[in-house]
mmCIF file with all atom_site columns, C-alpha atoms and ligand atoms in Angstrom:
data_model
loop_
_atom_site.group_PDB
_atom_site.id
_atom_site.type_symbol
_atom_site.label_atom_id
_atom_site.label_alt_id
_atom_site.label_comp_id
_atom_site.label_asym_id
_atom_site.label_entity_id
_atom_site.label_seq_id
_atom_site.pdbx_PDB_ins_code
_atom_site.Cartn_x
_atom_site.Cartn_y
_atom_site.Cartn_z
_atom_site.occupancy
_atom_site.B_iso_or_equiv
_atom_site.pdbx_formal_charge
_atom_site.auth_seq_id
_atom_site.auth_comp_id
_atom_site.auth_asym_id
_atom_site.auth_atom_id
_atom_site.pdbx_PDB_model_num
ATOM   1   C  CA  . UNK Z 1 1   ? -50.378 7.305   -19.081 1.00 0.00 ? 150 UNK Z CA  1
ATOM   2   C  CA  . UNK Z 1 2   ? -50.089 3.557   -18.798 1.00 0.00 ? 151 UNK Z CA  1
ATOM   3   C  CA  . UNK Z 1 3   ? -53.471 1.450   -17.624 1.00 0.00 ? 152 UNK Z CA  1
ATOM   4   C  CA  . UNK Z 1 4   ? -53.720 0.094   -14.290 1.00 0.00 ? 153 UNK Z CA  1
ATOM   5   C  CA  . UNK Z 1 5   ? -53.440 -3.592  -15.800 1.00 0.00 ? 154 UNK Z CA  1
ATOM   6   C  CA  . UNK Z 1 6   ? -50.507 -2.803  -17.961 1.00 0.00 ? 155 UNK Z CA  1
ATOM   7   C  CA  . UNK Z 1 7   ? -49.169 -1.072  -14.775 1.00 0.00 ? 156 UNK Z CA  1
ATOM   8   C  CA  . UNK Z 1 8   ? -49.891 -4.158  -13.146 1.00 0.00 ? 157 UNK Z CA  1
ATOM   9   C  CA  . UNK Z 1 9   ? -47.774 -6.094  -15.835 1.00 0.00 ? 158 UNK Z CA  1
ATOM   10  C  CA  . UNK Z 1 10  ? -44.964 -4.108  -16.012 1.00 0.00 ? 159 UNK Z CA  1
ATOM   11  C  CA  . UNK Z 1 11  ? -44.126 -3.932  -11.941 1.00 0.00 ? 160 UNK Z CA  1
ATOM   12  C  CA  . UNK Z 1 12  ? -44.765 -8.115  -12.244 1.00 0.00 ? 161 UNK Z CA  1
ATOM   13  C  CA  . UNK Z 1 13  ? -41.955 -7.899  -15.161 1.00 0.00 ? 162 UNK Z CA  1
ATOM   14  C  CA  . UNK Z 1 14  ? -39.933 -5.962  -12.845 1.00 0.00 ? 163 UNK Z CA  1
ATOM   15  C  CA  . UNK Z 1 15  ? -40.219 -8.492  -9.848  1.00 0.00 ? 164 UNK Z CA  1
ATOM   16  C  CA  . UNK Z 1 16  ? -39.533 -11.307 -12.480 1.00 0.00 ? 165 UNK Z CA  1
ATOM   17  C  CA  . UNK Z 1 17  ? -36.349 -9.966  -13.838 1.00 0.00 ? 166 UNK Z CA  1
ATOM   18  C  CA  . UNK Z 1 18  ? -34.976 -9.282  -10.293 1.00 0.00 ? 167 UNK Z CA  1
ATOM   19  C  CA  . UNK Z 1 19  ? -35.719 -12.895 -9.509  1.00 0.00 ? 168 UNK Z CA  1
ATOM   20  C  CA  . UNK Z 1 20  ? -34.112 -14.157 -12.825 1.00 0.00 ? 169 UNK Z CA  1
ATOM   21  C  CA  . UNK Z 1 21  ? -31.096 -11.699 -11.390 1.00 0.00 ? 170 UNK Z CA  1
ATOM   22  C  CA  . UNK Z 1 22  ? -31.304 -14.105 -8.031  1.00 0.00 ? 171 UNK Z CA  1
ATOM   23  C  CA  . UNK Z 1 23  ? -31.944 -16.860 -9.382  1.00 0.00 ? 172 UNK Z CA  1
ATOM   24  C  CA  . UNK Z 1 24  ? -28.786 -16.401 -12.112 1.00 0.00 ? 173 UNK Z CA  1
ATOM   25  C  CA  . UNK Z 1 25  ? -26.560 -15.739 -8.977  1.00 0.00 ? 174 UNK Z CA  1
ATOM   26  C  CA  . UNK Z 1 26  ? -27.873 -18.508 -7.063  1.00 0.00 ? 175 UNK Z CA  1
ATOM   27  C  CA  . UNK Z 1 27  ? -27.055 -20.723 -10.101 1.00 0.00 ? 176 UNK Z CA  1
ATOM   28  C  CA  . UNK Z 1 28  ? -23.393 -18.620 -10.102 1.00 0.00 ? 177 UNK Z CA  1
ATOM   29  C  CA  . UNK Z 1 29  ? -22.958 -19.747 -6.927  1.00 0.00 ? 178 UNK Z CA  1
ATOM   30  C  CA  . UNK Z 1 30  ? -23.600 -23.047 -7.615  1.00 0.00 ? 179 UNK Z CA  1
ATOM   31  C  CA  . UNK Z 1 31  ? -21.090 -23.494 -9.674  1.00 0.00 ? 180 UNK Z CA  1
ATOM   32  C  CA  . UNK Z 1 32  ? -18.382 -21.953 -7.887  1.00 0.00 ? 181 UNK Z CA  1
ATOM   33  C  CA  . UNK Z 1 33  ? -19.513 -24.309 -5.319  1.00 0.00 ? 182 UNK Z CA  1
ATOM   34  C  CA  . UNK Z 1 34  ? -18.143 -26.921 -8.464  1.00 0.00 ? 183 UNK Z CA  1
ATOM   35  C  CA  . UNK Z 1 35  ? -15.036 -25.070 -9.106  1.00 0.00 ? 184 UNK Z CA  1
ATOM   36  C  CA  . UNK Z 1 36  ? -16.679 -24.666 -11.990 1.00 0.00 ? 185 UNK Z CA  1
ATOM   37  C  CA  . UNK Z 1 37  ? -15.464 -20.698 -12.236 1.00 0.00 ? 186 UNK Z CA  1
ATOM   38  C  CA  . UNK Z 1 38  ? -15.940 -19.958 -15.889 1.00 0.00 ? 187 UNK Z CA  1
ATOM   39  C  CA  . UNK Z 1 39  ? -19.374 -21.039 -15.754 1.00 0.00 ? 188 UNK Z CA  1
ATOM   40  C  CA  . UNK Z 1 40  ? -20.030 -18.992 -12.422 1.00 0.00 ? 189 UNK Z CA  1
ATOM   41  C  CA  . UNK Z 1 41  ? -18.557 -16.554 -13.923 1.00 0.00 ? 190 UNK Z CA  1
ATOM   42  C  CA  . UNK Z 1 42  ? -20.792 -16.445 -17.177 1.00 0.00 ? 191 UNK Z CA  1
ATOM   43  C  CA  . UNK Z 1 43  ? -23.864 -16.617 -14.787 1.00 0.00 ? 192 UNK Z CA  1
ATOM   44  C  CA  . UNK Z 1 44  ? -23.168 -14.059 -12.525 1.00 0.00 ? 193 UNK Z CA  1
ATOM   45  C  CA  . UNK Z 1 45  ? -22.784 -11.872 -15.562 1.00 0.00 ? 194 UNK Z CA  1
ATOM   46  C  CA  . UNK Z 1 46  ? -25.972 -13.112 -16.500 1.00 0.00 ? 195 UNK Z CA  1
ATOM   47  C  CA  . UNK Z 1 47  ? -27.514 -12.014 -13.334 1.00 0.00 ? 196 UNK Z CA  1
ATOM   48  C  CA  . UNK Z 1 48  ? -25.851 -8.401  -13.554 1.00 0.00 ? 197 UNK Z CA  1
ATOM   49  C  CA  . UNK Z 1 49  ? -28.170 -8.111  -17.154 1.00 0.00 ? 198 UNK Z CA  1
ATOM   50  C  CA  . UNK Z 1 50  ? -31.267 -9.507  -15.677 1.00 0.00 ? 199 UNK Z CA  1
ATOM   51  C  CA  . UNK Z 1 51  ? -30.603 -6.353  -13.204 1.00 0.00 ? 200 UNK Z CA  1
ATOM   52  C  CA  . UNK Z 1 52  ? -30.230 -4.627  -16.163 1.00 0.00 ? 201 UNK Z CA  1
ATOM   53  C  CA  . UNK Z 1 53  ? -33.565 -5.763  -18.133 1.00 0.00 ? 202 UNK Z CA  1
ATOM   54  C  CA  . UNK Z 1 54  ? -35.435 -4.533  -14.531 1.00 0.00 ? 203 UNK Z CA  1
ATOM   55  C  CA  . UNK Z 1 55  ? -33.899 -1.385  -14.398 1.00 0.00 ? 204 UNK Z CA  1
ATOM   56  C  CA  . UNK Z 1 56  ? -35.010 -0.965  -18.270 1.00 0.00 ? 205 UNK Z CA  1
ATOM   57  C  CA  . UNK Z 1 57  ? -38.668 -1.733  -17.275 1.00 0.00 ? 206 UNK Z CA  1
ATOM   58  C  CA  . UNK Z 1 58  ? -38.813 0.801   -13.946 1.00 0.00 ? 207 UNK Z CA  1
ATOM   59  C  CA  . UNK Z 1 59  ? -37.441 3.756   -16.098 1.00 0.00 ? 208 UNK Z CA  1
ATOM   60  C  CA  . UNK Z 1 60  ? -40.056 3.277   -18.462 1.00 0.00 ? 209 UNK Z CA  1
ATOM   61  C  CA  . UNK Z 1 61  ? -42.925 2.864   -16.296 1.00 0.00 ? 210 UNK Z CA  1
ATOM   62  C  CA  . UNK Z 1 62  ? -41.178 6.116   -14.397 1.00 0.00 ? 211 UNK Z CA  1
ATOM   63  C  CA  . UNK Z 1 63  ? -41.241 7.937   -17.862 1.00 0.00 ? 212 UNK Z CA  1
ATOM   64  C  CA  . UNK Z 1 64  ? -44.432 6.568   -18.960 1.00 0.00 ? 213 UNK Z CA  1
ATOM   65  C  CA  . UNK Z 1 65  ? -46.033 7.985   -15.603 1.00 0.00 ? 214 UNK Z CA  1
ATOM   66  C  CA  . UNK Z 1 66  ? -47.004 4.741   -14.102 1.00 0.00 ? 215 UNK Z CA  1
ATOM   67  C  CA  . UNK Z 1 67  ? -46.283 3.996   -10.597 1.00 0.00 ? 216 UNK Z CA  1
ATOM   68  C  CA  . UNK Z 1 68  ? -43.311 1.690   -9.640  1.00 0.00 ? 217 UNK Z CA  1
ATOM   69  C  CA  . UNK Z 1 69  ? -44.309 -0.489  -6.875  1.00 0.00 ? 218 UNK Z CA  1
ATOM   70  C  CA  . UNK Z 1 70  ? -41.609 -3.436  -5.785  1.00 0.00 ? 219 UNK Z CA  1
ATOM   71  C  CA  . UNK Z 1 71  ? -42.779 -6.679  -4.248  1.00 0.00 ? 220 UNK Z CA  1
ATOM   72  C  CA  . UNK Z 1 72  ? -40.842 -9.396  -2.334  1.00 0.00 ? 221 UNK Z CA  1
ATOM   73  C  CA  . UNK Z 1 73  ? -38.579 -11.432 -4.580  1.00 0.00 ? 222 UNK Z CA  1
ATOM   74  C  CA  . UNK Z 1 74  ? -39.390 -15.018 -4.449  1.00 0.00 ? 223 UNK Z CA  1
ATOM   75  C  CA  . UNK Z 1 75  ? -36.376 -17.183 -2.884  1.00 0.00 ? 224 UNK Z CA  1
ATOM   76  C  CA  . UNK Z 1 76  ? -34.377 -19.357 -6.134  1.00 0.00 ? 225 UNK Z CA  1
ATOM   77  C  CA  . UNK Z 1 77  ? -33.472 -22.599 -5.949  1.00 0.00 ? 226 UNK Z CA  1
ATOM   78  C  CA  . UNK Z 1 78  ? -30.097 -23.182 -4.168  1.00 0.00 ? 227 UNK Z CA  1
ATOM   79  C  CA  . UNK Z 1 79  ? -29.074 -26.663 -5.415  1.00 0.00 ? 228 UNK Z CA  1
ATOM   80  C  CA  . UNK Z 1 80  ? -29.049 -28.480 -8.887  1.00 0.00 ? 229 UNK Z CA  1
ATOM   81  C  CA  . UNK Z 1 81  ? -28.134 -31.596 -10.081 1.00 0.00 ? 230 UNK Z CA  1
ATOM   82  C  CA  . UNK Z 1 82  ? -25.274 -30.364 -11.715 1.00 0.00 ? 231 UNK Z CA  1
ATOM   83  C  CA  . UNK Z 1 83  ? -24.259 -28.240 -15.072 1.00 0.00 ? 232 UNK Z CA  1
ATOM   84  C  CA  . UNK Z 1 84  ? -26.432 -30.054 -17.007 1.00 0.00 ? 233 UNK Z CA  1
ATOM   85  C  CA  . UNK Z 1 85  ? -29.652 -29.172 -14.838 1.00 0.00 ? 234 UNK Z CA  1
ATOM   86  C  CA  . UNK Z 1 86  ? -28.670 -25.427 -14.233 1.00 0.00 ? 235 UNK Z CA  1
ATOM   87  C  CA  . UNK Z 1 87  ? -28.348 -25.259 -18.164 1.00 0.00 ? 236 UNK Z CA  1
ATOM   88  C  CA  . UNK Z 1 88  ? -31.523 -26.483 -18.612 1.00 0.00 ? 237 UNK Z CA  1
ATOM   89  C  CA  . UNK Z 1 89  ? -33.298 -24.840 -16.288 1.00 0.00 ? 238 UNK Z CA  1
ATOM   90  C  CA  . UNK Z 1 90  ? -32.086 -21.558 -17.680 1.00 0.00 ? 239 UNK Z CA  1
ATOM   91  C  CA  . UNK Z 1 91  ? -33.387 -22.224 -21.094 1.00 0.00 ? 240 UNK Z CA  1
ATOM   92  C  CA  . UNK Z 1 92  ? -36.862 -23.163 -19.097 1.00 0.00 ? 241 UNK Z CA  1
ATOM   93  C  CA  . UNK Z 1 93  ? -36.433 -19.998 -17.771 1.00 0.00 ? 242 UNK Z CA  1
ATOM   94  C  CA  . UNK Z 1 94  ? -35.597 -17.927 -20.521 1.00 0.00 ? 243 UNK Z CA  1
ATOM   95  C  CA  . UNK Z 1 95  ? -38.968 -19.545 -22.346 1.00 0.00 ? 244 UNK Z CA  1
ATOM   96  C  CA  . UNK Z 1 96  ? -40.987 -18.537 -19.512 1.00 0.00 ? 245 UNK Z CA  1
ATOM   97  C  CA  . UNK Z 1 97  ? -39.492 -14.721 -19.636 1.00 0.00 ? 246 UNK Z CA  1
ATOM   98  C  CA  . UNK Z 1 98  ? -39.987 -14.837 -23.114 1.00 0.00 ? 247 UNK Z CA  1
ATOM   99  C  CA  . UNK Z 1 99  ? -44.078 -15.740 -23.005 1.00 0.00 ? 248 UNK Z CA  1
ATOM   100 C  CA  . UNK Z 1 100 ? -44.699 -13.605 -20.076 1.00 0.00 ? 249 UNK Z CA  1
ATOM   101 C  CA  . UNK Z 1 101 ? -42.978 -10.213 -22.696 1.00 0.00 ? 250 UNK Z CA  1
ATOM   102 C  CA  . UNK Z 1 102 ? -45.391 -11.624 -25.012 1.00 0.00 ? 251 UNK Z CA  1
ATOM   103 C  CA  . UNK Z 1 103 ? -48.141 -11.513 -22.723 1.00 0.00 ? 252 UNK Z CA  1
ATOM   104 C  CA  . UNK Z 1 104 ? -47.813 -7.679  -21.724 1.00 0.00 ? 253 UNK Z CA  1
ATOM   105 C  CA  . UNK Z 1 105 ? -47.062 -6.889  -25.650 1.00 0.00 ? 254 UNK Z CA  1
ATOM   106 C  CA  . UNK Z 1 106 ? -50.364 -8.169  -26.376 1.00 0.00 ? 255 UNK Z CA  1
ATOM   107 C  CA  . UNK Z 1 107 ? -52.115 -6.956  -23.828 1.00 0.00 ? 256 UNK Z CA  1
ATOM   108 C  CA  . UNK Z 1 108 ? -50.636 -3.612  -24.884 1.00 0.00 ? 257 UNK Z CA  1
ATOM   109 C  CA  . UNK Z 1 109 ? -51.756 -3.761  -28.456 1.00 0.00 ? 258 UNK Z CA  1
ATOM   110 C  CA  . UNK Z 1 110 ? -55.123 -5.175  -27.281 1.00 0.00 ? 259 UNK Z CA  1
ATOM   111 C  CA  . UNK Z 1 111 ? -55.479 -1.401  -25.255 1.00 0.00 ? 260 UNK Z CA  1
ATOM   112 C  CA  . UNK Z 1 112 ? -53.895 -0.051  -28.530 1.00 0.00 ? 261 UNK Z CA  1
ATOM   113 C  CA  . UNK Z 1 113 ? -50.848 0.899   -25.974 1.00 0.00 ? 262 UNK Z CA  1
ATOM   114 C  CA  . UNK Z 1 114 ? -48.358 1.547   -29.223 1.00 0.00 ? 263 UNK Z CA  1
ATOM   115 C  CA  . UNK Z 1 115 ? -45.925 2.970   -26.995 1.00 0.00 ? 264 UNK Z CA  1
ATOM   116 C  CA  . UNK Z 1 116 ? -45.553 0.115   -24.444 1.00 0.00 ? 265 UNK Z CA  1
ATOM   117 C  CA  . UNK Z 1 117 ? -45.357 -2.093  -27.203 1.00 0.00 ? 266 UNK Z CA  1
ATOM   118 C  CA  . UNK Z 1 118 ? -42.695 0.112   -28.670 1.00 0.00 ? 267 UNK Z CA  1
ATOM   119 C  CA  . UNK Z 1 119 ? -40.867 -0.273  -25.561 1.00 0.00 ? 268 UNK Z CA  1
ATOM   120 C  CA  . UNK Z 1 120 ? -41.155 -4.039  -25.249 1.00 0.00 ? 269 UNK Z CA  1
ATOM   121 C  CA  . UNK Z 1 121 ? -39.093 -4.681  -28.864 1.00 0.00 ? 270 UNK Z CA  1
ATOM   122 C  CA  . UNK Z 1 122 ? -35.923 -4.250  -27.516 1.00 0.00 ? 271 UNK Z CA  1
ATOM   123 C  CA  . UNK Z 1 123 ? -37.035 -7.500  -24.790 1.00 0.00 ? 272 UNK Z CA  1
ATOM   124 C  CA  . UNK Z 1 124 ? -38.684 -9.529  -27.707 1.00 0.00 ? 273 UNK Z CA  1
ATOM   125 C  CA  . UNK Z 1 125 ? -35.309 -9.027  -29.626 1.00 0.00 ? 274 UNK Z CA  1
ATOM   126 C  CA  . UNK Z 1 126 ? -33.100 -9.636  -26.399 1.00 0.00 ? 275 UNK Z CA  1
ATOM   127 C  CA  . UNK Z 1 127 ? -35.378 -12.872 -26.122 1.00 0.00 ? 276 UNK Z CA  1
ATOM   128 C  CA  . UNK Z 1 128 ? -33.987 -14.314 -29.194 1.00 0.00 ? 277 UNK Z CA  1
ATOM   129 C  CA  . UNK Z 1 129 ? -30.560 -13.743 -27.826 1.00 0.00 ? 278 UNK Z CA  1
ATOM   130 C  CA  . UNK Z 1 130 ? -30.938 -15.059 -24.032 1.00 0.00 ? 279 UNK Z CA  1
ATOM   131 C  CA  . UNK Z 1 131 ? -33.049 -18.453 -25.840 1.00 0.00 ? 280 UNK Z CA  1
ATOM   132 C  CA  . UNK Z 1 132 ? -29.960 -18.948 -28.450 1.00 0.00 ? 281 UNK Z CA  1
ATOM   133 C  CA  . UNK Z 1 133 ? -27.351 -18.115 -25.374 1.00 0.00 ? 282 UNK Z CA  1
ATOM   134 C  CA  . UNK Z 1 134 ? -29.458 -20.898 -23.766 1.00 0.00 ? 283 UNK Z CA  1
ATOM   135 C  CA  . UNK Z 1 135 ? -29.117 -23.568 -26.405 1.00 0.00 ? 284 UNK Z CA  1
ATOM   136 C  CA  . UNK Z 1 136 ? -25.756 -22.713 -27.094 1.00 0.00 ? 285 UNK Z CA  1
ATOM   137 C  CA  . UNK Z 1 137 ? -24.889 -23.564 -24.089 1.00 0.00 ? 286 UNK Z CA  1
ATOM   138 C  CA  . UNK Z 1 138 ? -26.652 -26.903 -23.846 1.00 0.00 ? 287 UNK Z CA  1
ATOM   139 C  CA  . UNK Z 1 139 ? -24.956 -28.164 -26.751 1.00 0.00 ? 288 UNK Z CA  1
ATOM   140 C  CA  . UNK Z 1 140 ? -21.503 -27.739 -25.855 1.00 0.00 ? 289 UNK Z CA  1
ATOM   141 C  CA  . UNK Z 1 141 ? -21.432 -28.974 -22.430 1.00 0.00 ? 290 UNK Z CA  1
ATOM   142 C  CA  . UNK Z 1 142 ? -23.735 -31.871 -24.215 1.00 0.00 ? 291 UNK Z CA  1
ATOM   143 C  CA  . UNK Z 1 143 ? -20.224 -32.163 -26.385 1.00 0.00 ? 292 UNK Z CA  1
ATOM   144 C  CA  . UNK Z 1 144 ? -17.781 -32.096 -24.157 1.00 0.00 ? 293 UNK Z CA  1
ATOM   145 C  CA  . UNK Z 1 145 ? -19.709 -33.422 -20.674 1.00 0.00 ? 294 UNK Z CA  1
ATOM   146 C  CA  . UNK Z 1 146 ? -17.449 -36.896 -21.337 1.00 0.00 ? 295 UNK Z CA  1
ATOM   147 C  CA  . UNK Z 1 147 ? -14.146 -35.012 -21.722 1.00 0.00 ? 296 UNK Z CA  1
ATOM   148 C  CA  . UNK Z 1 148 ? -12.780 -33.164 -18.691 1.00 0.00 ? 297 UNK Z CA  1
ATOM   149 C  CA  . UNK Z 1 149 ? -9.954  -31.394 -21.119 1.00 0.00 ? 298 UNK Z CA  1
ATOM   150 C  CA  . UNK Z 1 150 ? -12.698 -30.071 -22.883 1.00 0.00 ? 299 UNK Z CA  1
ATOM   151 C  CA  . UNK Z 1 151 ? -15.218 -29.334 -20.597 1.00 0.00 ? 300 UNK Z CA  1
ATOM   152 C  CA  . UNK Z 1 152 ? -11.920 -27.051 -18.718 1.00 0.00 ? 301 UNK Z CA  1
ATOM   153 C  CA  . UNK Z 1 153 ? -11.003 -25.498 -22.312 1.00 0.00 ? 302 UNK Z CA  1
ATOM   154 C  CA  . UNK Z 1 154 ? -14.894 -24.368 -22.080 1.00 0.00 ? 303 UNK Z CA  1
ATOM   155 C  CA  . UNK Z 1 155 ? -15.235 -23.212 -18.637 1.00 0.00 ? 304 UNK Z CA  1
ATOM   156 C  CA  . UNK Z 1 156 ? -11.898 -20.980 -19.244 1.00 0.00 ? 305 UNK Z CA  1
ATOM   157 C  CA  . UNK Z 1 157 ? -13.886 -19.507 -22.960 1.00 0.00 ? 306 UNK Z CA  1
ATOM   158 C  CA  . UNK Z 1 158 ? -17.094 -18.794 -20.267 1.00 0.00 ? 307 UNK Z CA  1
ATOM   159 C  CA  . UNK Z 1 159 ? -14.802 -17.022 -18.571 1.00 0.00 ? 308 UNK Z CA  1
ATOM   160 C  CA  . UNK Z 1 160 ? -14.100 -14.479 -21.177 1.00 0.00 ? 309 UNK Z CA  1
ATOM   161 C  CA  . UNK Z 1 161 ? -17.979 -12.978 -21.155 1.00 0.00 ? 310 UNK Z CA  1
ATOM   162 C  CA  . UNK Z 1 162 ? -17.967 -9.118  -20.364 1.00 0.00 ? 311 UNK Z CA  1
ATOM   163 C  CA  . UNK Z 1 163 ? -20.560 -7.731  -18.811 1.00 0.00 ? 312 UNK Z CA  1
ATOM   164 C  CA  . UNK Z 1 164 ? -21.239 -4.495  -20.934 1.00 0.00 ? 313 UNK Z CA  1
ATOM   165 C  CA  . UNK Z 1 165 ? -24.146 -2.388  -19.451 1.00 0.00 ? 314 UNK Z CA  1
ATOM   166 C  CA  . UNK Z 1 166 ? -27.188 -2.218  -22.167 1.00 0.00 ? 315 UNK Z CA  1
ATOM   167 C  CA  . UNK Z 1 167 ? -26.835 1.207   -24.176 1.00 0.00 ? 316 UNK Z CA  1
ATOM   168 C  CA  . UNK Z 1 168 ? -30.712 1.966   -22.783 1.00 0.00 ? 317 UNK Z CA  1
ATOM   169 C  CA  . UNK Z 1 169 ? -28.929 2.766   -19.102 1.00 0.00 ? 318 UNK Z CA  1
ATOM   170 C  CA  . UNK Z 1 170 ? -26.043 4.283   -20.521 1.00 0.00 ? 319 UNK Z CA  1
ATOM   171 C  CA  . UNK Z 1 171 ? -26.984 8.003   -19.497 1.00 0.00 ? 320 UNK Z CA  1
ATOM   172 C  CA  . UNK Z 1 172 ? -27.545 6.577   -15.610 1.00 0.00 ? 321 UNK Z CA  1
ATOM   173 C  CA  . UNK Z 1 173 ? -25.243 7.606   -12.842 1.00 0.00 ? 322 UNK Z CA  1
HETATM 174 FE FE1 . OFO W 2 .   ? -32.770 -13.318 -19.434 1.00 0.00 ? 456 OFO W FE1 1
HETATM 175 O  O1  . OFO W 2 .   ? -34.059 -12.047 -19.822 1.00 0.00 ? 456 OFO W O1  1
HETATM 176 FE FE2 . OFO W 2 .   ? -34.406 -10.613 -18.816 1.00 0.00 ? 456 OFO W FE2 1
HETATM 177 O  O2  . OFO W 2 .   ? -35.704 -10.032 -19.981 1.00 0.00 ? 456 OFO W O2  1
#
């Protein structure tokens, strides 16, 4: 049985994935808005795994007997001041996920809740990845913002990202 705060916690994480999923498209859209279609590309597969990362959290609370209960999904942003802004503001964003996983995790060992915590590694390790994605991406547009041949050499690489479900949702219809 999960406690009612952890509960609490875990249907928050759920609302704040689906609005990093909205927020991810909005951002796709964005940049299709820029012709920019590698990059809206990369985001929109982006989005698809922050769908993902809720679906991960619901079947858990399901399994763990805890109640699911969905909220409204805050409204993103619609306009940016370009690649550079969207960029950062991801790796913002990715920070913030990244506390608010450690926030539950401790919270979870606090209760001695070994089996949330269990649960929550594969997000603190998927953290690491989403923060380094982040940076990554910073520093080559930071590279090539000057050069229009090689900012269109990197939108057509973004464009190669595959969306591959996560293994934990693999046995879902
Ligand atoms: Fe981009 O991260 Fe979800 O958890």
């Amino acid at each position: 049985m999960l406690s009612k705060r952890i509960e609490e916690m875990l249907n928050d994480q759920i609302n704040y994935e689906l609005f990093s999923s909205y927020l991810y498209l909005s951002m796709s859209a964005y940049l299709s808005d820029l012709n920019m279609n590698g990059y809206a590309h990369w985001f929109h597969v982006q989005a698809q795994e922050e769908k993902d990362h809720a679906m991960i959290l619901y079947n858990y609370v399901v399994s763990a007997g805890g109640r699911i209960k969905l909220a409204a999904i805050d409204g993103p942003k619609t306009d940016f001041e370009g690649i550079r802004e969207v960029l950062e503001e991801t790796l913002e964003h990715e920070r913030d996920i990244t506390s608010r996983i450690y926030n539950i995790v401790e919270e979870a060992t606090s209760q001695r809740d070994y089996k949330t915590v269990k649960a929550l590694e594969w997000f603190i390790n998927e953290q690491v990845e989403e923060e380094e994605n982040a940076v990554d991406n910073i520093a080559k547009y930071n590279m090539l913002a000057e050069d229009p041949k090689g900012l269109y050499m990197l939108d057509k690489e973004l464009q190669a990202r595959v969306y591959v479900p996560s293994p934990l949702l693999a046995n879902q219809a």
